[in-house]
Coordinates of C-alpha atoms in Angstrom, one line a residue:
Chain A
M685 CA -3.7 -25.0 -14.8
P686 CA -4.0 -21.2 -15.5
D687 CA -1.0 -18.9 -15.9
V688 CA -1.6 -17.3 -12.5
L689 CA -3.2 -19.2 -9.7
E690 CA -4.1 -17.9 -6.3
V691 CA -5.0 -20.3 -3.4
R692 CA -6.2 -19.8 0.1
W693 CA -6.0 -22.4 2.8
H694 CA -8.2 -22.5 5.9
G695 CA -7.2 -24.7 8.8
R696 CA -6.6 -24.8 12.5
G697 CA -3.2 -24.7 14.3
G698 CA -1.9 -28.2 14.2
Q699 CA -3.6 -29.3 11.0
G700 CA -0.7 -28.2 8.9
A701 CA -2.3 -25.5 6.7
K702 CA 1.0 -23.5 6.6
T703 CA 3.0 -26.7 5.8
A704 CA 0.4 -27.5 3.1
A705 CA 1.1 -24.1 1.4
V706 CA 4.8 -24.7 1.6
L707 CA 4.6 -28.3 0.2
F708 CA 2.4 -27.1 -2.6
A709 CA 4.9 -24.3 -3.4
D710 CA 7.7 -26.9 -3.5
I711 CA 5.8 -29.1 -5.9
A712 CA 4.9 -26.1 -8.2
I713 CA 8.4 -24.8 -8.2
S714 CA 9.6 -28.3 -9.3
T715 CA 7.6 -27.8 -12.5
G716 CA 9.5 -24.7 -13.4
R717 CA 6.9 -22.3 -12.1
F718 CA 7.2 -19.3 -9.9
V719 CA 5.6 -19.5 -6.5
Q720 CA 4.8 -17.7 -3.2
A721 CA 3.6 -19.3 0.0
F722 CA 2.8 -17.1 3.0
P723 CA 0.6 -17.5 6.1
Q724 CA -1.5 -14.8 7.6
Y725 CA 0.3 -14.3 10.9
G726 CA -1.7 -14.2 14.1
P727 CA -1.3 -15.7 17.6
E728 CA 0.0 -19.2 17.1
R729 CA -2.1 -21.6 19.1
M730 CA -3.2 -25.2 18.7
G731 CA -6.7 -25.2 17.3
A732 CA -6.8 -21.5 16.4
P733 CA -7.9 -20.6 12.9
V734 CA -5.0 -20.4 10.4
V735 CA -5.1 -18.9 6.9
A736 CA -2.3 -19.5 4.4
Y737 CA -1.8 -18.5 0.8
N738 CA -0.2 -19.6 -2.5
R739 CA 0.5 -17.8 -5.7
V740 CA 1.7 -19.8 -8.6
S741 CA 2.6 -18.3 -11.9
S742 CA 4.3 -19.1 -15.2
T743 CA 6.2 -15.8 -15.0
P744 CA 8.1 -14.1 -12.1
I745 CA 5.8 -12.9 -9.3
R746 CA 6.2 -9.3 -8.3
L747 CA 3.1 -8.8 -6.1
H748 CA 3.5 -8.7 -2.3
T749 CA -0.2 -8.0 -1.6
P750 CA -2.7 -10.1 0.3
I751 CA -4.7 -12.5 -1.9
E752 CA -8.2 -11.1 -1.9
R753 CA -9.7 -13.0 -4.9
P754 CA -8.5 -16.6 -4.7
D755 CA -9.1 -19.1 -7.5
Y756 CA -9.0 -22.0 -5.1
V757 CA -10.1 -22.2 -1.4
L758 CA -9.1 -25.3 0.6
I759 CA -11.0 -26.0 3.8
L760 CA -9.0 -28.3 6.1
D761 CA -11.6 -28.1 8.9
P762 CA -15.2 -28.4 7.8
K763 CA -16.4 -27.2 11.2
F764 CA -15.6 -23.7 10.0
I765 CA -18.5 -23.9 7.5
G766 CA -21.4 -21.6 8.6
K767 CA -19.1 -19.9 11.1
R768 CA -16.6 -18.1 9.0
N769 CA -16.8 -16.6 5.6
L770 CA -14.6 -19.2 3.9
T771 CA -15.4 -18.2 0.3
A772 CA -15.0 -14.5 0.6
G773 CA -13.6 -13.1 -2.6
L774 CA -13.7 -16.5 -4.4
S775 CA -13.5 -15.9 -8.1
P776 CA -16.8 -16.6 -9.9
R777 CA -15.4 -19.7 -11.6
G778 CA -13.3 -20.7 -8.6
T779 CA -13.0 -24.0 -6.9
V780 CA -13.6 -25.0 -3.2
M781 CA -12.1 -28.2 -1.9
V782 CA -13.4 -29.5 1.4
N783 CA -12.0 -32.1 3.8
T784 CA -15.3 -34.0 4.4
P785 CA -16.8 -37.4 4.0
R786 CA -19.8 -35.7 2.4
R787 CA -20.5 -35.3 -1.3
P788 CA -19.9 -32.2 -3.5
A789 CA -23.6 -31.5 -4.0
E790 CA -24.2 -31.3 -0.2
M791 CA -21.1 -29.1 0.2
R792 CA -22.2 -26.8 -2.5
Q793 CA -25.5 -26.3 -0.6
A794 CA -23.8 -25.9 2.7
L795 CA -21.4 -23.3 1.3
N796 CA -24.2 -21.7 -0.8
L797 CA -22.0 -21.7 -3.9
P798 CA -23.3 -20.7 -7.4
G799 CA -23.2 -23.2 -10.3
A800 CA -20.2 -21.7 -12.0
T801 CA -18.0 -22.7 -9.1
T802 CA -16.5 -26.2 -8.7
V803 CA -16.7 -28.1 -5.5
C804 CA -14.4 -30.9 -4.6
C805 CA -14.6 -33.2 -1.7
L806 CA -12.0 -35.5 -0.1
D807 CA -12.2 -37.3 3.3
A808 CA -8.7 -36.2 4.1
S809 CA -9.1 -36.7 7.8
R810 CA -10.1 -40.3 7.3
I811 CA -7.2 -40.9 4.9
A812 CA -4.8 -39.4 7.4
E813 CA -6.2 -41.5 10.3
D814 CA -5.9 -44.6 8.2
T815 CA -2.4 -44.0 6.8
I816 CA -0.5 -42.1 9.5
G817 CA -2.7 -42.7 12.4
R818 CA -3.3 -39.0 13.1
N819 CA -5.8 -36.4 11.9
I820 CA -3.4 -34.2 10.0
P821 CA -5.2 -33.7 6.7
N822 CA -2.7 -31.5 4.9
V823 CA -0.7 -34.0 2.7
P824 CA -3.9 -35.6 1.3
M825 CA -5.4 -32.2 0.6
V826 CA -2.2 -31.1 -1.3
A827 CA -2.3 -34.3 -3.3
A828 CA -5.9 -33.7 -4.2
L829 CA -5.2 -30.1 -5.3
V830 CA -2.3 -31.3 -7.4
K831 CA -4.6 -33.9 -9.0
I832 CA -7.4 -31.4 -9.7
L833 CA -4.9 -28.9 -11.2
Q834 CA -3.2 -31.7 -13.1
L835 CA 0.0 -30.1 -12.0
V836 CA 2.1 -33.3 -12.0
T837 CA 1.4 -37.0 -12.5
L838 CA 0.8 -39.3 -9.5
E839 CA 4.1 -41.0 -10.0
D840 CA 6.0 -37.7 -10.1
L841 CA 4.1 -36.5 -7.1
K842 CA 4.9 -39.6 -5.1
D843 CA 8.6 -39.3 -6.0
F844 CA 8.6 -35.7 -4.9
V845 CA 6.8 -36.3 -1.6
R846 CA 9.1 -39.3 -0.9
E847 CA 12.2 -37.2 -1.5
Q848 CA 10.9 -34.4 0.8
L849 CA 9.7 -36.6 3.6
E850 CA 12.7 -38.8 3.6
K851 CA 14.7 -35.7 4.5
K852 CA 12.2 -34.5 7.0
F853 CA 11.4 -37.8 8.7
R854 CA 14.8 -39.4 8.8
G855 CA 14.6 -42.7 10.6
Q856 CA 10.8 -42.9 10.5
P857 CA 10.2 -45.0 7.4
D858 CA 6.6 -45.8 8.5
L859 CA 5.7 -42.1 8.4
V860 CA 7.0 -41.7 4.9
K861 CA 5.2 -44.9 3.8
G862 CA 2.0 -43.8 5.4
N863 CA 2.1 -40.3 3.8
L864 CA 2.8 -41.8 0.4
E865 CA -0.2 -44.1 0.8
A866 CA -2.2 -40.9 1.7
V867 CA -1.0 -39.2 -1.5
D868 CA -2.0 -42.3 -3.5
R869 CA -5.5 -42.5 -1.9
A870 CA -6.2 -38.7 -2.1
Y871 CA -5.2 -38.7 -5.8
R872 CA -7.7 -41.5 -6.5
E873 CA -10.5 -40.5 -4.0
V874 CA -11.0 -36.8 -4.5
E875 CA -14.4 -36.2 -6.0
R876 CA -15.2 -33.2 -8.2
G877 CA -18.8 -32.0 -8.3
Chain B
M30 CA 0.1 -23.6 -20.0
G31 CA -3.0 -25.6 -20.8
S32 CA -4.5 -28.3 -18.6
E33 CA -2.2 -31.1 -19.8
V34 CA -0.3 -33.0 -17.2
L35 CA 3.2 -31.5 -17.2
A36 CA 6.2 -33.6 -16.5
Q37 CA 8.6 -32.3 -13.8
K38 CA 11.4 -30.3 -15.3
E39 CA 14.6 -29.1 -13.9
T40 CA 14.4 -25.7 -12.2
R41 CA 17.3 -23.6 -11.1
Y42 CA 15.2 -22.1 -8.4
R43 CA 14.6 -23.2 -4.8
A44 CA 11.6 -22.3 -2.7
L45 CA 13.0 -20.2 0.1
S46 CA 11.7 -17.7 2.6
G47 CA 13.6 -14.4 2.9
N48 CA 15.0 -15.6 6.2
E49 CA 16.2 -18.8 4.6
A50 CA 17.7 -16.9 1.7
A51 CA 19.6 -14.7 4.2
A52 CA 20.8 -17.7 6.2
Q53 CA 22.0 -19.4 3.0
A54 CA 23.9 -16.4 2.0
M55 CA 25.5 -16.3 5.5
R56 CA 26.4 -20.0 5.1
Q57 CA 28.2 -19.3 1.8
I58 CA 29.9 -16.1 3.1
E59 CA 30.9 -18.2 6.2
P60 CA 32.0 -15.4 8.5
V61 CA 34.5 -16.2 11.2
V62 CA 32.2 -14.9 13.9
V63 CA 28.4 -14.6 14.2
A64 CA 27.0 -13.2 17.4
A65 CA 23.3 -12.9 17.9
Y66 CA 20.5 -12.6 20.5
P67 CA 18.2 -15.4 19.7
I68 CA 14.9 -14.3 21.2
T69 CA 12.1 -12.0 20.0
P70 CA 12.4 -9.7 18.1
Q71 CA 15.0 -11.9 16.3
T72 CA 13.9 -13.8 13.3
E73 CA 14.8 -17.3 12.4
I74 CA 17.8 -16.2 10.3
V75 CA 20.3 -16.8 13.1
Q76 CA 18.5 -19.9 14.3
L77 CA 18.9 -21.4 10.8
F78 CA 22.5 -20.3 10.7
S79 CA 23.2 -21.9 14.1
N80 CA 21.9 -25.1 12.6
F81 CA 24.6 -24.8 9.9
V82 CA 27.2 -24.4 12.6
S83 CA 25.9 -27.4 14.5
D84 CA 25.8 -29.5 11.3
G85 CA 29.4 -28.6 10.6
L86 CA 28.6 -26.9 7.3
V87 CA 30.5 -23.8 8.4
R88 CA 33.4 -23.2 10.7
T89 CA 31.9 -20.1 12.2
E90 CA 32.2 -19.3 15.9
F91 CA 28.6 -18.7 16.9
V92 CA 28.2 -16.6 20.0
P93 CA 24.7 -16.4 21.6
V94 CA 24.5 -13.4 23.8
E95 CA 22.1 -11.8 26.2
S96 CA 21.0 -8.8 24.3
E97 CA 21.1 -7.1 20.9
H98 CA 23.5 -4.5 22.4
S99 CA 25.8 -7.4 23.3
A100 CA 25.3 -9.1 19.9
L101 CA 26.6 -6.1 18.0
S102 CA 29.3 -5.4 20.7
A103 CA 30.6 -9.0 20.2
V104 CA 30.6 -8.5 16.4
V105 CA 32.5 -5.2 16.8
G106 CA 35.1 -7.0 18.9
A107 CA 35.4 -9.8 16.3
A108 CA 35.6 -7.4 13.4
S109 CA 38.3 -5.4 15.3
S110 CA 40.4 -8.5 15.3
G111 CA 40.4 -8.4 11.5
V112 CA 37.9 -11.1 10.6
R113 CA 34.5 -11.2 8.9
A114 CA 31.7 -10.9 11.5
M115 CA 28.0 -10.8 10.9
T116 CA 24.7 -10.7 12.8
A117 CA 21.0 -10.2 12.2
T118 CA 18.3 -8.2 14.0
S119 CA 14.9 -6.6 13.8
S120 CA 12.8 -3.7 15.2
N121 CA 13.4 -3.1 18.9
G122 CA 16.6 -5.2 18.7
L123 CA 18.0 -2.7 16.2
A124 CA 16.9 0.1 18.5
L125 CA 18.8 -1.5 21.3
M126 CA 21.9 -1.6 19.1
F127 CA 21.9 2.1 18.4
E128 CA 24.9 2.9 20.6
I129 CA 27.0 0.2 19.0
L130 CA 25.8 1.0 15.4
N131 CA 27.6 4.3 15.7
I132 CA 30.7 2.6 17.2
A133 CA 30.8 0.1 14.4
S134 CA 30.7 2.8 11.7
G135 CA 33.0 5.2 13.7
L136 CA 35.6 2.4 13.9
R137 CA 35.2 1.7 10.2
L138 CA 34.4 -1.9 10.7
P139 CA 33.0 -3.7 7.6
I140 CA 30.2 -5.6 9.5
V141 CA 27.3 -6.9 7.5
M142 CA 23.9 -7.3 9.2
T143 CA 20.5 -8.3 7.9
V144 CA 17.7 -6.2 9.4
V145 CA 14.2 -7.7 9.1
N146 CA 12.0 -4.5 9.1
R147 CA 9.4 -4.6 11.8
A148 CA 7.5 -1.9 13.6
L149 CA 9.0 -0.4 16.8
S150 CA 7.1 -0.4 20.1
A151 CA 4.8 1.1 21.5
P152 CA 2.3 -0.2 20.9
I153 CA 3.8 -3.7 20.6
N154 CA 3.7 -4.9 17.0
I155 CA 5.7 -7.5 15.2
H156 CA 4.8 -6.7 11.6
C157 CA 6.5 -4.9 8.8
D158 CA 7.4 -1.2 8.6
H159 CA 10.6 0.7 8.0
G160 CA 10.5 2.7 11.3
D161 CA 13.4 0.6 12.6
T162 CA 16.0 1.1 9.8
M163 CA 14.8 4.7 9.1
G164 CA 15.4 5.4 12.8
V165 CA 19.1 4.6 12.4
R166 CA 19.5 6.1 8.9
D167 CA 22.2 8.4 10.1
A168 CA 24.2 5.9 12.2
G169 CA 26.9 5.7 9.5
W170 CA 25.8 2.4 7.9
I171 CA 25.2 1.8 4.3
Q172 CA 21.6 0.7 3.8
L173 CA 20.4 -1.6 1.0
Y174 CA 16.7 -2.4 0.7
A175 CA 15.5 -5.7 -0.8
E176 CA 12.3 -6.1 -2.8
N177 CA 12.1 -9.9 -2.4
A178 CA 13.9 -13.0 -1.2
Q179 CA 16.2 -13.1 -4.2
E180 CA 17.4 -9.5 -3.6
T181 CA 17.8 -10.3 0.1
Y182 CA 20.3 -13.1 -0.9
D183 CA 22.0 -11.0 -3.6
N184 CA 22.3 -7.9 -1.5
L185 CA 23.9 -9.8 1.4
I186 CA 26.6 -11.2 -0.8
Q187 CA 27.3 -7.9 -2.4
A188 CA 27.3 -6.2 1.0
V189 CA 30.4 -8.1 2.0
R190 CA 32.3 -6.6 -1.0
I191 CA 30.9 -3.1 -0.5
A192 CA 31.7 -3.1 3.3
E193 CA 35.2 -4.4 2.9
H194 CA 36.3 -2.2 -0.1
P195 CA 39.3 -0.2 1.0
A196 CA 37.8 3.1 0.0
V197 CA 34.6 2.4 2.0
R198 CA 35.3 0.3 5.1
L199 CA 31.8 0.9 6.5
P200 CA 29.2 -1.5 8.0
V201 CA 26.3 -2.4 5.7
M202 CA 22.7 -3.3 6.7
V203 CA 20.5 -5.3 4.3
A204 CA 16.9 -4.4 5.0
V205 CA 14.2 -6.9 4.4
D206 CA 10.5 -6.4 4.8
G207 CA 9.3 -8.3 7.8
F208 CA 6.9 -11.2 7.2
I209 CA 6.1 -10.1 3.7
V210 CA 9.6 -11.1 2.5
S211 CA 11.2 -12.6 5.6
H212 CA 8.5 -15.2 6.2
G213 CA 7.1 -15.6 2.7
I214 CA 8.4 -18.4 0.4
E215 CA 9.5 -17.4 -3.1
N216 CA 11.7 -18.6 -5.9
V217 CA 15.4 -18.0 -5.2
E218 CA 18.3 -18.8 -7.4
M219 CA 21.4 -19.4 -5.4
L220 CA 24.9 -19.2 -6.7
D221 CA 27.1 -22.2 -5.9
D222 CA 29.2 -22.0 -2.8
Q223 CA 32.5 -21.6 -4.7
T224 CA 31.2 -18.8 -6.9
V225 CA 30.2 -16.9 -3.7
K226 CA 33.6 -17.6 -2.1
T227 CA 35.4 -16.4 -5.2
F228 CA 33.2 -13.3 -5.5
I229 CA 33.7 -12.1 -1.9
G230 CA 37.4 -13.1 -1.8
T231 CA 39.4 -13.1 1.3
F232 CA 39.1 -10.2 3.8
Q233 CA 42.2 -8.0 4.0
P234 CA 41.8 -6.1 7.2
D235 CA 43.6 -2.7 7.8
F236 CA 44.5 -3.8 11.3
S237 CA 43.9 -6.5 13.9
L238 CA 43.5 -6.2 17.6
L239 CA 45.1 -9.6 17.9
D240 CA 48.3 -8.9 16.0
P241 CA 51.0 -8.3 18.7
D242 CA 53.5 -7.3 16.0
H243 CA 51.4 -4.3 14.9
I244 CA 49.9 -2.9 18.0
V245 CA 46.9 -0.6 17.5
T246 CA 44.6 1.3 19.8
I247 CA 40.9 0.9 18.9
G248 CA 38.3 3.2 20.2
P249 CA 40.4 5.8 22.1
L250 CA 39.2 9.1 23.5
V251 CA 39.3 11.7 20.8
L252 CA 38.2 15.1 21.9
Q253 CA 38.0 18.5 20.2
D254 CA 41.3 18.1 18.3
S255 CA 40.4 15.2 16.0
Y256 CA 36.8 14.0 16.4
F257 CA 35.5 16.4 13.7
E258 CA 38.2 15.3 11.2
I259 CA 37.3 11.6 11.8
K260 CA 33.7 12.3 11.1
R261 CA 34.6 14.1 7.9
L262 CA 36.6 11.0 6.8
Q263 CA 33.4 9.0 7.4
V264 CA 31.6 11.3 5.0
E265 CA 34.3 10.6 2.4
A266 CA 33.9 6.9 2.8
V267 CA 30.1 7.2 2.3
E268 CA 30.7 9.3 -0.8
A269 CA 33.1 6.6 -2.1
A270 CA 30.4 4.1 -1.6
Y271 CA 28.3 5.3 -4.6
Q272 CA 31.0 4.2 -7.0
V273 CA 31.8 1.0 -5.1
I274 CA 28.2 -0.1 -4.8
T275 CA 27.8 0.4 -8.6
E276 CA 31.0 -1.5 -9.4
V277 CA 30.2 -4.4 -7.1
G278 CA 26.7 -4.5 -8.8
L279 CA 28.3 -4.8 -12.2
D280 CA 30.6 -7.6 -11.0
F281 CA 27.7 -9.4 -9.4
E282 CA 25.8 -9.3 -12.7
K283 CA 28.7 -11.1 -14.4
V284 CA 28.4 -14.0 -12.0
S285 CA 24.6 -14.0 -11.5
G286 CA 23.1 -12.4 -14.6
R287 CA 21.1 -10.2 -12.2
C288 CA 21.6 -6.4 -12.5
Y289 CA 22.0 -4.2 -9.4
Q290 CA 22.4 -0.5 -9.3
L291 CA 21.8 2.3 -6.8
V292 CA 18.3 2.7 -8.1
E293 CA 16.1 0.7 -10.5
E294 CA 14.2 2.7 -13.1
Y295 CA 11.1 0.7 -14.1
R296 CA 9.5 2.0 -17.4
M297 CA 10.7 5.5 -16.7
E298 CA 11.8 6.2 -20.3
E299 CA 8.6 7.9 -21.3
A300 CA 7.2 8.5 -17.8
E301 CA 5.6 11.9 -17.1
T302 CA 4.6 10.8 -13.5
A303 CA 6.5 8.5 -11.2
V304 CA 6.2 6.6 -8.0
V305 CA 9.2 6.4 -5.7
A306 CA 9.3 3.4 -3.4
L307 CA 11.6 0.9 -1.7
G308 CA 11.3 -2.6 -0.4
S309 CA 8.6 -5.2 -1.3
T310 CA 6.0 -2.5 -2.3
A311 CA 8.1 -1.7 -5.4
G312 CA 6.9 -5.0 -7.0
N313 CA 3.2 -4.0 -6.4
F314 CA 3.9 -0.7 -8.3
K315 CA 5.6 -2.5 -11.2
E316 CA 2.3 -4.4 -11.7
V317 CA 0.3 -1.2 -11.4
V318 CA 2.7 0.7 -13.8
D319 CA 2.2 -2.0 -16.3
Q320 CA -1.6 -1.8 -16.0
F321 CA -1.6 2.0 -16.5
Q322 CA 0.9 2.0 -19.3
A323 CA -1.3 -0.5 -21.1
R324 CA -3.9 2.2 -21.0
G325 CA -1.5 4.7 -22.3
V326 CA -0.8 6.5 -19.0
P327 CA 2.9 7.4 -18.9
V328 CA 3.7 6.5 -15.3
G329 CA 6.9 4.8 -14.1
L330 CA 8.5 3.5 -10.9
L331 CA 11.7 4.6 -9.4
K332 CA 12.8 2.0 -6.9
L333 CA 15.6 2.9 -4.5
R334 CA 17.8 0.0 -3.7
V335 CA 20.2 2.1 -1.6
F336 CA 18.9 4.7 0.9
R337 CA 22.3 5.4 2.6
P338 CA 24.2 6.9 0.9
F339 CA 21.2 8.6 -0.7
P340 CA 21.4 8.3 -4.5
A341 CA 20.4 12.0 -5.0
E342 CA 22.0 12.3 -8.5
Q343 CA 20.2 9.2 -9.8
V344 CA 16.9 10.4 -8.3
R345 CA 17.3 13.9 -9.9
R346 CA 18.2 12.3 -13.3
A347 CA 15.3 9.8 -13.2
L348 CA 12.7 12.3 -12.1
A349 CA 13.9 15.2 -14.3
R350 CA 11.2 14.7 -17.0
C351 CA 8.4 14.1 -14.5
R352 CA 5.5 16.5 -13.9
A353 CA 4.3 14.8 -10.7
V354 CA 5.9 12.4 -8.2
A355 CA 4.4 10.3 -5.4
V356 CA 6.8 9.1 -2.7
M357 CA 5.9 6.0 -0.7
D358 CA 7.0 5.9 3.0
R359 CA 6.6 2.8 5.1
A360 CA 7.8 4.8 8.1
H361 CA 6.5 7.9 9.8
S362 CA 8.5 10.8 10.8
L363 CA 7.2 13.3 13.3
S364 CA 8.9 16.2 11.5
G365 CA 5.6 17.5 10.3
Q366 CA 6.9 17.3 6.8
G367 CA 6.1 13.8 5.8
G368 CA 8.1 10.5 5.9
P369 CA 11.9 10.2 5.7
L370 CA 12.0 9.1 2.0
F371 CA 9.8 12.0 1.0
T372 CA 12.0 14.6 2.7
E373 CA 15.1 13.1 1.1
V374 CA 13.6 13.0 -2.4
K375 CA 12.4 16.6 -1.9
A376 CA 15.9 17.7 -0.8
A377 CA 17.4 15.9 -3.8
L378 CA 15.1 17.8 -6.2
Q379 CA 15.8 21.1 -4.5
G380 CA 17.1 23.7 -7.0
T381 CA 16.1 21.6 -10.1
G382 CA 13.0 23.7 -10.7
F383 CA 10.7 20.8 -9.9
P384 CA 7.6 22.3 -8.4
A385 CA 7.3 21.4 -4.7
G386 CA 3.5 21.2 -5.1
S387 CA 3.9 18.4 -7.6
M388 CA 5.4 16.1 -5.1
V389 CA 3.2 14.1 -2.7
N390 CA 3.8 11.7 0.1
Y391 CA 2.0 8.5 1.0
V392 CA 2.6 7.0 4.4
Y393 CA 1.4 3.4 4.3
G394 CA 1.7 0.0 5.8
L395 CA 2.7 1.0 9.4
G396 CA 2.7 -2.0 11.7
G397 CA 2.0 -4.4 8.8
R398 CA -1.1 -2.7 7.5
E399 CA -1.6 -4.3 4.1
I400 CA -1.1 -2.4 0.9
T401 CA -3.5 -3.7 -1.8
L402 CA -3.4 -3.2 -5.6
E403 CA -6.4 -0.9 -5.3
M404 CA -4.4 1.4 -3.0
A405 CA -1.5 1.4 -5.4
Q406 CA -3.8 2.2 -8.3
R407 CA -5.3 5.1 -6.3
V408 CA -1.9 6.6 -5.8
V409 CA -1.3 6.5 -9.6
E410 CA -4.7 8.0 -10.3
D411 CA -4.0 10.8 -7.8
L412 CA -0.7 11.4 -9.6
Q413 CA -2.5 11.9 -12.9
K414 CA -4.8 14.6 -11.3
L415 CA -1.7 16.3 -9.9
A416 CA 0.1 16.3 -13.2
K417 CA -3.0 17.9 -14.9
G418 CA -3.1 20.4 -12.1
S419 CA -6.9 20.9 -12.6
E420 CA -8.8 23.0 -10.1
G421 CA -10.6 21.1 -7.4
D422 CA -8.4 18.1 -7.8
Q423 CA -6.1 19.0 -5.0
V424 CA -3.9 16.2 -3.5
L425 CA -2.7 16.8 0.0
P426 CA 1.1 16.9 0.4
V427 CA 1.1 14.1 3.0
N428 CA -1.5 11.3 2.7
Y429 CA -2.1 8.2 4.7
L430 CA -2.9 5.2 2.6
G431 CA -5.0 2.4 4.0
L432 CA -5.6 4.3 7.3
R433 CA -9.1 4.1 8.9
E434 CA -10.1 7.7 9.5

């Protein structure tokens, strides 16, 4: 995990890109780091493209500028590939993580990424369907990012997510259980290429 | 930090948006009355606060009203009865309050209000600029500007003490950059509830509309005989505010460890050129100042925390050694002389011998137009040219940063 990390999330309204950035910030802050989470605001509609950002740093963050050269790009909806410039500004040794059942080598080709970049794949939509019964891939994607960064251990991550979700989904223990299972699977299944 | 798996450690920070930080401060202040207009251009501050009311976390009377004009009117009524009363607003909502803003200050009511800075219509825009609060800069309110969510929280708590100080008794608005700070999530260190309650103390009103043993008339007709004198007294209150804001800042440092003054001088000790800014952009310039100082360029930042009253003495002192100054305005003025911060800084330096041609204005970020590090770097580069005063390196007095031309 570098001293300063900049992340960009690409999703669609309803996929939880903004929530993903907030959850990731919450996890990072729990490790004693400084964080920012902010979406790019536009018309809010189900299905419309959504972009959200994170800054994570070991020292206080003073910048209030847009993130133009992210270290990590997370693609929640692979249908964007080929239609939008998802890797704009990606740092030369950056990482792209895609919600897809395909392999990193295929994704590297599809996104036309040079060898110095890292490509990670996770079938987050499948995990979400299996565990919470809905295609909301944000929680597994956050878990996979935490794993790749080695930000916290799986046990700590599950404890944290449990605590957050028990507050958010009071009286819906199935949803909490499903999301924890999603975290578990994402942590194990994310493939780095 | 390395790549080792780090165990979770205790953090004293919470991840809060500027809106959440403001709502949390309001929860801890626990005003007796909050009145607000809950629809656009309102932000989620009052919605979050109304949740605290519903959850029984505060005993505040929450009054949803039909307009911003009514929101501030209700707050004026509540404050006249001798209790703490607060609200929050933004852009066109603040504009609609204009009449009542002047009534609140003229009646010397210590109301505290968060204003999330957003552009005024037309054209319709919901994003950040300072046109709204700059448009009401002479409505008799003290204005504090926050750089981030932490300062939003800290300024609100201090605002209560400043507003209610017997020598001041003026309303205070805490300005917060729309979206950039209001909707962004950052580290915020909150004080515990009891510390805030002890810090703000109990409000000792001068009068109460609801006290039948001490009947007062509030808001009477005052014509040629006394209006002028009453306005002069307001000026005295504003002048007393310099001292009070400074003292409250020192007291706040004792309980929080965070230092607040009228202005913040960032690496100004050896600076020969300086950038003057307020709000979230100040942080961007701290970064750029560090970059240039690392290369041996003596540039500093003067951040204004307080715009009303204008800290002219602190500005003069901080800029005395500078050979060139750039003033950043996130608001436009149609005066033909640059933005409102520029003309104020210029007026403050009048008579000090500071050459007028060594001061430049950058209007930026209107309607939420982004300011990037490259733009901030360009401002500092321009400043170096200006300081050298070399031929052919002219910098215009008023510049538009990030504008498509």
